[in-house]
């Protein structure tokens, strides 16, 4: 390997990834077929959060040298960076097949199984790696993490102490050790490790929350809440699903909501108490400042959403000059496709025809009672034709409204089976003004049983009645009252 490769390795080990990238690219400029340089450049790009570019370099390294274990190791990292965990697992399994005695490969496999929440499998991989190299940092950290998740706390504590002895500056080891000490109710030691993890990674929210938890654990009254929190977090997924199913039943729902509500209130009170602690005050204030900063960043989007909702609600509730707008809109939503409807006899068929016409009947405002008789034909497919006024009401607007109701209601469903000839139908639209002077002109009981109130004015003094009328002079007439067809 050339000098650029060696300098790149040093920069990578010191986490100077930008300088490492530059050195590895210069190495590839002089040796473009170097699988090792491609692999290290891929690892560097992944560390710089350039997953796609790093994945291309890893693929090139494997292409140049298919039996290069480190190339497959790099490929495993790059697959994880582009969110392909299954491919990542296959790549590390291939690397282990090529070099089955390399501890760092088993450390990587343990990390993959940790991410998949397969903690027992991760523990097995870490133990195999430690059998080849007892001081391998990655194997020790993953072994400690797996033991922590399996709730084997004393073993986890010992393993993580070994990991910190190998690398006292390991952020992950301090985080896992802090969690272990917190579960062992050693809040002082937990605070030390969480604070060190926060020093190594100041942007770690996990470390900040760990510091707050360890500070609250100084209060003996908080120990019960902490145990309850740890218990809930370590429940197996099937148990969690069963607990969620209990929310279906009102008694258990009330109990669960009461428990978690009390926990949330108590937790908030303990956090408020941290303002009295000289050390806790700083961490709580830092968290408050971050929360306020996030809220300020979300102010404009939230205002836009609220304004949009306000405009939408205002438009929905705004008055309209069309008094029948909401009625027609509701009918249109509930209407079914007529072509998919089938009727076995004329009784339900004509009842549906009448209902459909009623929905589209919007009579004009009148000061006196009147009626109009209309005629139309229906063919076997439900298509309407020859619509006309047979008996005029004497008012042009009333007649036009009746024809408009027919046209708006068409087309209708197909005629019941066995009816190939067109059917002639007559409907009478009645507009009755109900007051002391006109009560004698009110429709009879057979008409009021099938009335449709569509008065454009007050519903207390006017009503509009739509009733089918039997015809006796047409060639083929359907009487919707009896459901029979006369030839």
Coordinates of C-alpha atoms in Angstrom, one line a residue:
X1 CA 0.0 0.0 0.0
X2 CA 1.1 3.6 -0.6
X3 CA 1.7 6.5 1.7
X4 CA -1.7 7.9 1.1
X5 CA -3.4 4.7 2.2
X6 CA -1.3 4.7 5.5
X7 CA -2.2 8.3 6.2
X8 CA -5.8 7.6 5.5
X9 CA -5.8 4.8 8.0
X10 CA -4.4 7.1 10.7
X11 CA -7.0 9.8 9.9
X12 CA -9.8 7.2 10.0
X13 CA -8.7 5.8 13.4
X14 CA -8.6 9.4 14.8
X15 CA -12.1 10.1 13.3
X16 CA -10.8 12.7 10.9
X17 CA -13.0 11.3 8.2
X18 CA -12.8 14.2 5.7
X19 CA -9.0 14.0 5.7
X20 CA -9.2 10.2 5.4
X21 CA -11.5 10.5 2.4
X22 CA -9.1 12.8 0.7
X23 CA -6.1 10.4 1.3
X24 CA -8.0 7.3 0.1
X25 CA -9.1 9.0 -3.1
X26 CA -5.5 10.0 -3.8
X27 CA -4.5 6.4 -3.2
X28 CA -7.1 5.3 -5.7
X29 CA -5.9 7.8 -8.2
X30 CA -2.6 6.0 -8.3
X31 CA -3.9 2.5 -7.7
X32 CA -7.5 2.3 -9.0
X33 CA -7.7 -1.5 -8.6
X34 CA -6.9 -1.5 -4.9
X35 CA -9.7 -3.4 -3.1
X36 CA -8.4 -2.3 0.3
X37 CA -8.5 1.4 -0.7
X38 CA -12.1 1.0 -2.0
X39 CA -13.2 -0.7 1.2
X40 CA -11.6 1.9 3.5
X41 CA -13.1 4.7 1.3
X42 CA -16.5 3.0 1.7
X43 CA -16.2 2.9 5.5
X44 CA -15.1 6.5 5.5
X45 CA -18.1 7.6 3.4
X46 CA -20.5 5.7 5.6
X47 CA -19.0 7.5 8.6
X48 CA -19.6 10.8 6.8
X49 CA -23.3 9.7 6.3
X50 CA -22.8 9.2 2.6
X51 CA -24.4 5.8 2.5
X52 CA -25.0 5.5 -1.2
X53 CA -21.5 6.5 -2.2
X54 CA -20.0 4.2 0.5
X55 CA -22.1 1.3 -0.8
X56 CA -20.8 1.8 -4.3
X57 CA -17.2 1.7 -3.0
X58 CA -17.9 -1.5 -1.0
X59 CA -19.4 -3.2 -4.0
X60 CA -16.3 -2.2 -6.1
X61 CA -14.0 -3.7 -3.4
X62 CA -16.0 -7.0 -3.4
X63 CA -16.0 -7.0 -7.2
X64 CA -12.2 -6.6 -7.4
X65 CA -11.5 -9.2 -4.7
X66 CA -14.5 -11.5 -4.0
X67 CA -12.7 -13.4 -1.2
X68 CA -11.7 -10.3 0.6
X69 CA -13.4 -10.6 4.1
X70 CA -12.9 -6.9 5.0
X71 CA -14.6 -6.0 1.7
X72 CA -17.7 -8.0 2.8
X73 CA -17.4 -6.4 6.2
X74 CA -17.5 -3.0 4.6
X75 CA -20.4 -4.1 2.4
X76 CA -22.3 -5.1 5.6
X77 CA -21.9 -1.6 7.0
X78 CA -23.0 0.1 3.8
X79 CA -26.1 -2.1 3.5
X80 CA -27.0 -1.0 7.1
X81 CA -26.4 2.6 6.1
X82 CA -29.0 2.4 3.3
X83 CA -31.5 0.5 5.6
X84 CA -31.1 -3.0 4.2
X85 CA -30.7 -5.1 7.3
X86 CA -31.2 -8.5 5.7
X87 CA -28.5 -7.9 3.1
X88 CA -26.2 -6.6 5.8
X89 CA -26.6 -9.8 7.7
X90 CA -25.9 -11.9 4.5
X91 CA -22.7 -9.8 3.9
X92 CA -21.3 -10.4 7.3
X93 CA -22.1 -14.1 7.2
X94 CA -20.1 -14.3 4.0
X95 CA -17.2 -12.5 5.6
X96 CA -17.2 -15.0 8.5
X97 CA -17.2 -17.8 6.0
X98 CA -14.1 -16.5 4.4
X99 CA -12.3 -15.7 7.6
X100 CA -14.0 -17.7 10.5
X101 CA -11.4 -16.7 13.1
X102 CA -11.6 -12.9 13.0
X103 CA -13.1 -11.4 16.2
X104 CA -14.1 -8.1 14.6
X105 CA -16.4 -9.9 12.1
X106 CA -18.2 -11.6 15.0
X107 CA -18.5 -8.2 16.7
X108 CA -20.1 -6.8 13.6
X109 CA -22.5 -9.8 13.5
X110 CA -23.4 -9.3 17.1
X111 CA -24.2 -5.6 16.4
X112 CA -26.5 -6.6 13.5
X113 CA -28.4 -9.1 15.7
X114 CA -28.7 -6.4 18.4
X115 CA -30.3 -4.1 15.9
X116 CA -32.7 -6.9 15.0
X117 CA -33.5 -7.4 18.7
X118 CA -32.2 -11.0 18.6
X119 CA -30.3 -10.6 21.8
X120 CA -29.5 -14.3 22.5
X121 CA -28.1 -14.6 19.0
X122 CA -26.1 -11.4 19.5
X123 CA -24.7 -12.8 22.8
X124 CA -23.6 -16.0 21.0
X125 CA -21.8 -14.1 18.2
X126 CA -20.0 -11.9 20.8
X127 CA -18.9 -14.9 22.8
X128 CA -17.4 -16.6 19.7
X129 CA -15.5 -13.4 18.8
X130 CA -14.2 -13.1 22.4
X131 CA -12.9 -16.7 22.2
X132 CA -10.5 -15.6 19.5
X133 CA -9.7 -12.1 20.9
X134 CA -10.7 -11.6 24.6
X135 CA -10.1 -7.9 24.5
X136 CA -12.0 -7.1 21.3
X137 CA -13.9 -3.9 22.1
X138 CA -16.8 -4.3 19.7
X139 CA -17.5 -7.9 21.0
X140 CA -17.3 -6.7 24.6
X141 CA -19.7 -3.8 24.1
X142 CA -22.3 -5.9 22.2
X143 CA -22.0 -8.7 24.8
X144 CA -22.7 -6.2 27.5
X145 CA -25.6 -4.7 25.6
X146 CA -27.1 -8.2 25.0
X147 CA -26.8 -9.2 28.6
X148 CA -28.4 -5.9 29.6
X149 CA -31.4 -6.5 27.3
X150 CA -31.7 -10.1 28.6
X151 CA -31.8 -8.6 32.1
X152 CA -28.6 -10.4 33.2
X153 CA -27.4 -7.3 35.0
X154 CA -24.4 -8.5 37.1
X155 CA -22.8 -10.2 34.0
X156 CA -23.5 -7.1 31.9
X157 CA -21.8 -4.9 34.5
X158 CA -18.6 -7.1 34.5
X159 CA -18.5 -7.2 30.7
X160 CA -18.9 -3.4 30.3
X161 CA -16.2 -2.8 32.8
X162 CA -13.9 -4.8 30.6
X163 CA -15.0 -2.8 27.6
X164 CA -14.2 0.5 29.4
X165 CA -10.9 -0.9 30.5
X166 CA -10.0 -1.4 26.8
X167 CA -11.4 2.0 25.7
X168 CA -12.3 4.5 28.4
X169 CA -13.6 6.9 25.7
X170 CA -16.3 4.6 24.3
X171 CA -19.6 6.4 24.2
X172 CA -21.6 3.2 23.7
X173 CA -19.9 1.4 26.6
X174 CA -20.7 4.4 28.9
X175 CA -24.4 4.5 27.8
X176 CA -24.8 0.8 28.4
X177 CA -23.0 0.9 31.7
X178 CA -25.2 3.8 32.8
X179 CA -28.4 1.9 31.9
X180 CA -27.0 -1.2 33.8
X181 CA -26.2 0.8 37.0
X182 CA -29.6 2.5 36.8
X183 CA -31.4 -0.8 36.8
X184 CA -29.2 -2.0 39.6
X185 CA -30.4 1.2 41.5
X186 CA -26.9 2.6 41.7
X187 CA -27.9 6.1 40.7
X188 CA -24.6 7.8 41.5
X189 CA -22.6 5.4 39.2
X190 CA -25.3 5.7 36.6
X191 CA -25.0 9.5 36.7
X192 CA -21.3 9.3 36.3
X193 CA -21.5 7.2 33.1
X194 CA -24.3 9.1 31.6
X195 CA -22.5 12.4 32.1
X196 CA -19.4 10.9 30.5
X197 CA -21.4 9.7 27.5
X198 CA -22.9 13.2 27.2
X199 CA -19.4 14.7 27.3
X200 CA -18.3 12.3 24.5
X201 CA -21.5 13.1 22.5
X202 CA -23.1 16.4 23.5
X203 CA -26.0 15.9 21.1
X204 CA -27.1 12.6 22.6
X205 CA -30.6 12.8 23.8
X206 CA -30.3 9.3 25.3
X207 CA -27.4 10.4 27.5
X208 CA -29.3 13.5 28.6
X209 CA -32.4 11.6 29.5
X210 CA -30.2 9.1 31.4
X211 CA -28.7 11.9 33.4
X212 CA -32.2 13.2 34.3
X213 CA -33.3 9.7 35.3
X214 CA -30.2 9.1 37.5
X215 CA -30.8 12.5 39.2
X216 CA -34.4 11.7 39.9
X217 CA -33.4 8.3 41.2
X218 CA -31.6 10.1 44.1
X219 CA -35.0 10.5 45.6
X220 CA -36.1 7.2 47.3
X221 CA -39.7 7.9 46.4
X222 CA -38.8 7.7 42.8
X223 CA -37.4 4.2 43.0
X224 CA -40.8 2.6 42.7
X225 CA -41.6 4.6 39.6
X226 CA -38.2 3.7 38.1
X227 CA -38.8 0.0 38.7
X228 CA -42.2 0.3 37.1
X229 CA -40.7 2.1 34.1
X230 CA -38.0 -0.6 33.7
X231 CA -40.6 -3.3 34.0
X232 CA -42.7 -1.8 31.2
X233 CA -39.7 -1.3 28.9
X234 CA -38.6 -5.0 29.4
X235 CA -41.9 -6.5 28.6
X236 CA -42.0 -9.0 25.7
X237 CA -43.9 -7.8 22.6
X238 CA -46.7 -10.4 23.0
X239 CA -47.4 -9.1 26.5
X240 CA -47.5 -5.5 25.3
X241 CA -50.0 -6.5 22.6
X242 CA -52.2 -8.2 25.1
X243 CA -52.1 -5.2 27.4
X244 CA -53.1 -3.0 24.5
X245 CA -56.0 -5.3 23.7
X246 CA -57.2 -4.8 27.3
X247 CA -58.0 -1.2 26.4
X248 CA -61.0 -2.5 24.5
X249 CA -62.8 -3.2 27.7
X250 CA -64.0 -0.2 29.7
X251 CA -63.1 -1.5 33.2
X252 CA -59.5 -2.4 32.3
X253 CA -59.2 0.7 30.1
X254 CA -60.0 2.9 33.1
X255 CA -57.4 1.1 35.3
X256 CA -54.6 1.3 32.7
X257 CA -55.3 5.0 31.9
X258 CA -55.4 5.8 35.6
X259 CA -52.1 4.0 36.2
X260 CA -50.2 5.7 33.3
X261 CA -51.9 9.0 34.0
X262 CA -50.7 8.9 37.6
X263 CA -47.2 7.9 36.4
X264 CA -47.0 10.8 34.0
X265 CA -48.1 13.4 36.6
X266 CA -45.7 12.0 39.2
X267 CA -42.8 11.9 36.7
X268 CA -43.5 15.6 35.8
X269 CA -43.5 16.5 39.5
X270 CA -40.2 14.8 40.1
X271 CA -38.8 16.6 37.1
X272 CA -40.0 19.9 38.5
X273 CA -38.2 19.0 41.7
X274 CA -34.9 18.9 39.8
X275 CA -35.0 22.7 39.6
X276 CA -34.1 22.6 43.3
X277 CA -31.0 20.5 42.6
X278 CA -27.8 22.5 41.8
X279 CA -26.7 20.0 39.2
X280 CA -30.1 19.0 37.9
X281 CA -31.1 22.6 37.3
X282 CA -28.6 22.9 34.5
X283 CA -29.7 19.8 32.7
X284 CA -33.4 20.6 33.0
X285 CA -32.8 24.2 31.7
X286 CA -30.8 22.9 28.8
X287 CA -33.6 20.5 27.9
X288 CA -36.1 23.4 28.2
X289 CA -34.1 25.6 25.9
X290 CA -33.9 22.8 23.3
X291 CA -37.7 22.2 23.6
X292 CA -38.4 26.0 23.1
X293 CA -36.0 26.1 20.2
X294 CA -37.9 23.2 18.5
X295 CA -41.2 24.9 19.2
X296 CA -40.0 28.1 17.5
X297 CA -38.9 26.1 14.5
X298 CA -42.4 24.6 14.3
X299 CA -44.2 27.9 14.8
X300 CA -44.6 28.8 11.1
X301 CA -45.7 25.3 10.0
X302 CA -48.2 25.0 12.9
X303 CA -49.6 28.5 12.0
X304 CA -50.0 27.4 8.4
X305 CA -51.8 24.2 9.4
X306 CA -54.1 26.1 11.8
X307 CA -54.9 28.7 9.1
X308 CA -55.6 26.0 6.5
X309 CA -57.9 24.2 8.9
X310 CA -59.7 27.5 9.7
X311 CA -60.2 28.3 6.1
X312 CA -61.5 24.8 5.4
X313 CA -63.9 24.9 8.4
X314 CA -65.0 28.4 7.4
X315 CA -65.7 27.4 3.9
X316 CA -67.7 24.4 5.1
X317 CA -69.8 26.5 7.5
X318 CA -70.2 29.5 5.2
X319 CA -73.8 30.3 4.3
X320 CA -74.9 29.8 0.7
X321 CA -77.6 31.4 -1.4
X322 CA -78.7 27.9 -2.6
X323 CA -81.0 26.7 0.2
X324 CA -81.0 23.2 -1.2
X325 CA -77.3 22.9 -1.5
X326 CA -76.7 20.7 1.6
X327 CA -79.7 18.5 0.8
X328 CA -78.4 17.8 -2.7
X329 CA -74.9 17.2 -1.5
X330 CA -76.0 14.7 1.1
X331 CA -78.2 12.9 -1.4
X332 CA -75.3 12.7 -3.9
X333 CA -73.0 11.2 -1.3
X334 CA -75.5 8.5 -0.4
X335 CA -76.6 7.7 -3.9
X336 CA -75.5 4.2 -5.2
X337 CA -74.6 3.5 -8.8
X338 CA -77.9 2.8 -10.6
X339 CA -76.4 0.3 -13.0
X340 CA -75.4 -2.0 -10.2
X341 CA -78.9 -2.1 -8.7
X342 CA -81.3 -5.0 -9.5
X343 CA -85.0 -5.4 -8.7
X344 CA -87.1 -8.5 -8.9
X345 CA -90.5 -6.8 -9.1
X346 CA -92.1 -3.5 -9.9
X347 CA -93.1 -2.6 -6.3
X348 CA -89.6 -2.0 -5.0
X349 CA -88.5 -0.7 -8.4
X350 CA -91.2 2.0 -8.6
X351 CA -90.6 2.9 -4.9
X352 CA -86.9 3.5 -5.7
X353 CA -87.9 5.6 -8.8
X354 CA -90.2 7.7 -6.7
X355 CA -87.5 8.2 -4.0
X356 CA -84.9 9.2 -6.7
X357 CA -87.3 11.8 -8.2
X358 CA -88.1 13.2 -4.8
X359 CA -84.4 13.8 -4.1
X360 CA -84.2 16.0 -7.1
X361 CA -87.5 17.8 -6.7
X362 CA -86.8 21.5 -5.9
X363 CA -90.1 23.4 -6.4
X364 CA -90.2 27.1 -6.7
X365 CA -91.7 29.2 -3.9
X366 CA -95.5 29.5 -4.4
X367 CA -98.3 31.4 -2.6
X368 CA -101.0 28.9 -3.6
X369 CA -101.5 25.2 -3.9
X370 CA -101.0 23.6 -7.4
X371 CA -100.1 20.4 -9.0
X372 CA -98.6 19.2 -12.3
X373 CA -98.9 15.8 -14.0
X374 CA -95.9 14.6 -16.0
X375 CA -95.4 11.6 -18.3
X376 CA -92.3 9.7 -19.3
X377 CA -91.2 6.4 -20.7
X378 CA -88.7 3.9 -19.3
X379 CA -87.0 1.3 -21.6
X380 CA -85.6 -2.0 -20.3
X381 CA -82.2 -0.4 -19.5
X382 CA -83.8 2.3 -17.3
X383 CA -83.3 5.1 -19.9
X384 CA -85.9 7.8 -19.8
X385 CA -87.5 9.3 -22.9
X386 CA -90.6 11.3 -24.0
X387 CA -90.8 13.3 -20.8
X388 CA -93.6 15.9 -21.0
X389 CA -96.2 17.7 -19.0
X390 CA -99.6 16.1 -19.4
X391 CA -101.6 18.4 -17.0
X392 CA -100.1 21.8 -16.4
X393 CA -100.2 23.5 -13.1
X394 CA -100.8 26.9 -14.8
X395 CA -97.4 28.1 -13.7
X396 CA -94.4 27.8 -16.1
X397 CA -91.8 27.7 -13.3
X398 CA -93.7 24.8 -11.6
X399 CA -93.9 22.8 -14.8
X400 CA -90.2 23.4 -15.6
X401 CA -89.2 22.3 -12.0
X402 CA -91.1 19.0 -12.5
X403 CA -89.4 18.2 -15.8
X404 CA -86.0 19.2 -14.3
X405 CA -86.6 16.8 -11.4
X406 CA -87.1 13.9 -13.9
X407 CA -84.0 14.8 -15.9
X408 CA -81.9 15.1 -12.8
X409 CA -83.1 11.7 -11.5
X410 CA -82.4 9.9 -14.7
X411 CA -81.0 7.4 -15.6
X412 CA -82.8 4.8 -13.5
X413 CA -82.0 1.1 -12.8
X414 CA -82.9 -1.6 -15.4
X415 CA -86.5 -2.8 -15.4
X416 CA -87.2 -6.0 -13.4
X417 CA -86.6 -9.3 -15.4
X418 CA -89.2 -10.2 -18.1
X419 CA -90.0 -6.7 -19.1
X420 CA -88.7 -6.1 -22.6
X421 CA -91.3 -3.4 -23.7
X422 CA -91.0 0.2 -22.6
X423 CA -93.0 1.3 -19.6
X424 CA -95.1 4.5 -19.4
X425 CA -95.2 6.3 -16.1
X426 CA -97.1 9.3 -14.8
X427 CA -96.2 11.3 -11.7
X428 CA -98.1 14.1 -10.1
X429 CA -96.1 16.8 -8.4
X430 CA -98.3 18.6 -5.8
X431 CA -97.4 21.9 -4.0
X432 CA -99.8 22.4 -1.1
X433 CA -99.9 25.6 1.0
X434 CA -101.1 24.5 4.4
X435 CA -103.1 27.2 6.1
X436 CA -106.6 27.9 7.2
X437 CA -107.7 28.8 3.7
X438 CA -106.3 25.8 2.0
X439 CA -106.6 22.9 4.4
X440 CA -109.5 21.5 2.3
X441 CA -107.1 21.1 -0.6
X442 CA -104.6 18.9 1.3
X443 CA -103.8 15.6 -0.4
X444 CA -105.5 12.4 0.7
X445 CA -103.8 9.8 2.9
X446 CA -102.5 7.7 0.0
X447 CA -100.5 10.7 -1.3
X448 CA -99.2 11.9 2.1
X449 CA -97.7 8.4 2.7
X450 CA -95.2 9.2 -0.1
X451 CA -94.7 12.9 0.3
X452 CA -91.4 14.8 0.0
X453 CA -91.2 18.1 1.8
X454 CA -89.1 20.5 -0.3
X455 CA -90.5 23.8 0.6
X456 CA -88.0 26.6 -0.1
X457 CA -89.5 28.6 2.8
X458 CA -90.6 27.7 6.3
X459 CA -91.4 24.0 6.8
X460 CA -94.3 24.9 9.1
X461 CA -96.6 26.6 6.6
X462 CA -95.8 25.1 3.3
X463 CA -95.2 21.6 2.0
X464 CA -94.5 20.0 -1.4
X465 CA -96.0 16.6 -2.2
X466 CA -94.8 14.2 -4.9
X467 CA -97.0 11.3 -5.6
X468 CA -97.2 8.8 -8.4
X469 CA -100.6 8.7 -10.2
X470 CA -102.1 5.6 -11.8
X471 CA -102.7 6.1 -15.5
X472 CA -105.5 4.3 -17.3
X473 CA -105.2 5.4 -20.9
X474 CA -101.6 4.6 -21.8
X475 CA -100.7 1.4 -23.7
X476 CA -98.4 0.1 -21.0
X477 CA -98.8 1.6 -17.6
X478 CA -97.1 0.8 -14.3
X479 CA -99.0 1.5 -11.1
X480 CA -96.4 1.8 -8.4
X481 CA -99.0 1.3 -5.7
X482 CA -99.8 -2.2 -6.8
X483 CA -96.6 -3.1 -8.7
X484 CA -98.5 -4.5 -11.7
X485 CA -98.1 -3.7 -15.3
X486 CA -101.2 -3.3 -17.5
X487 CA -101.1 -4.1 -21.1

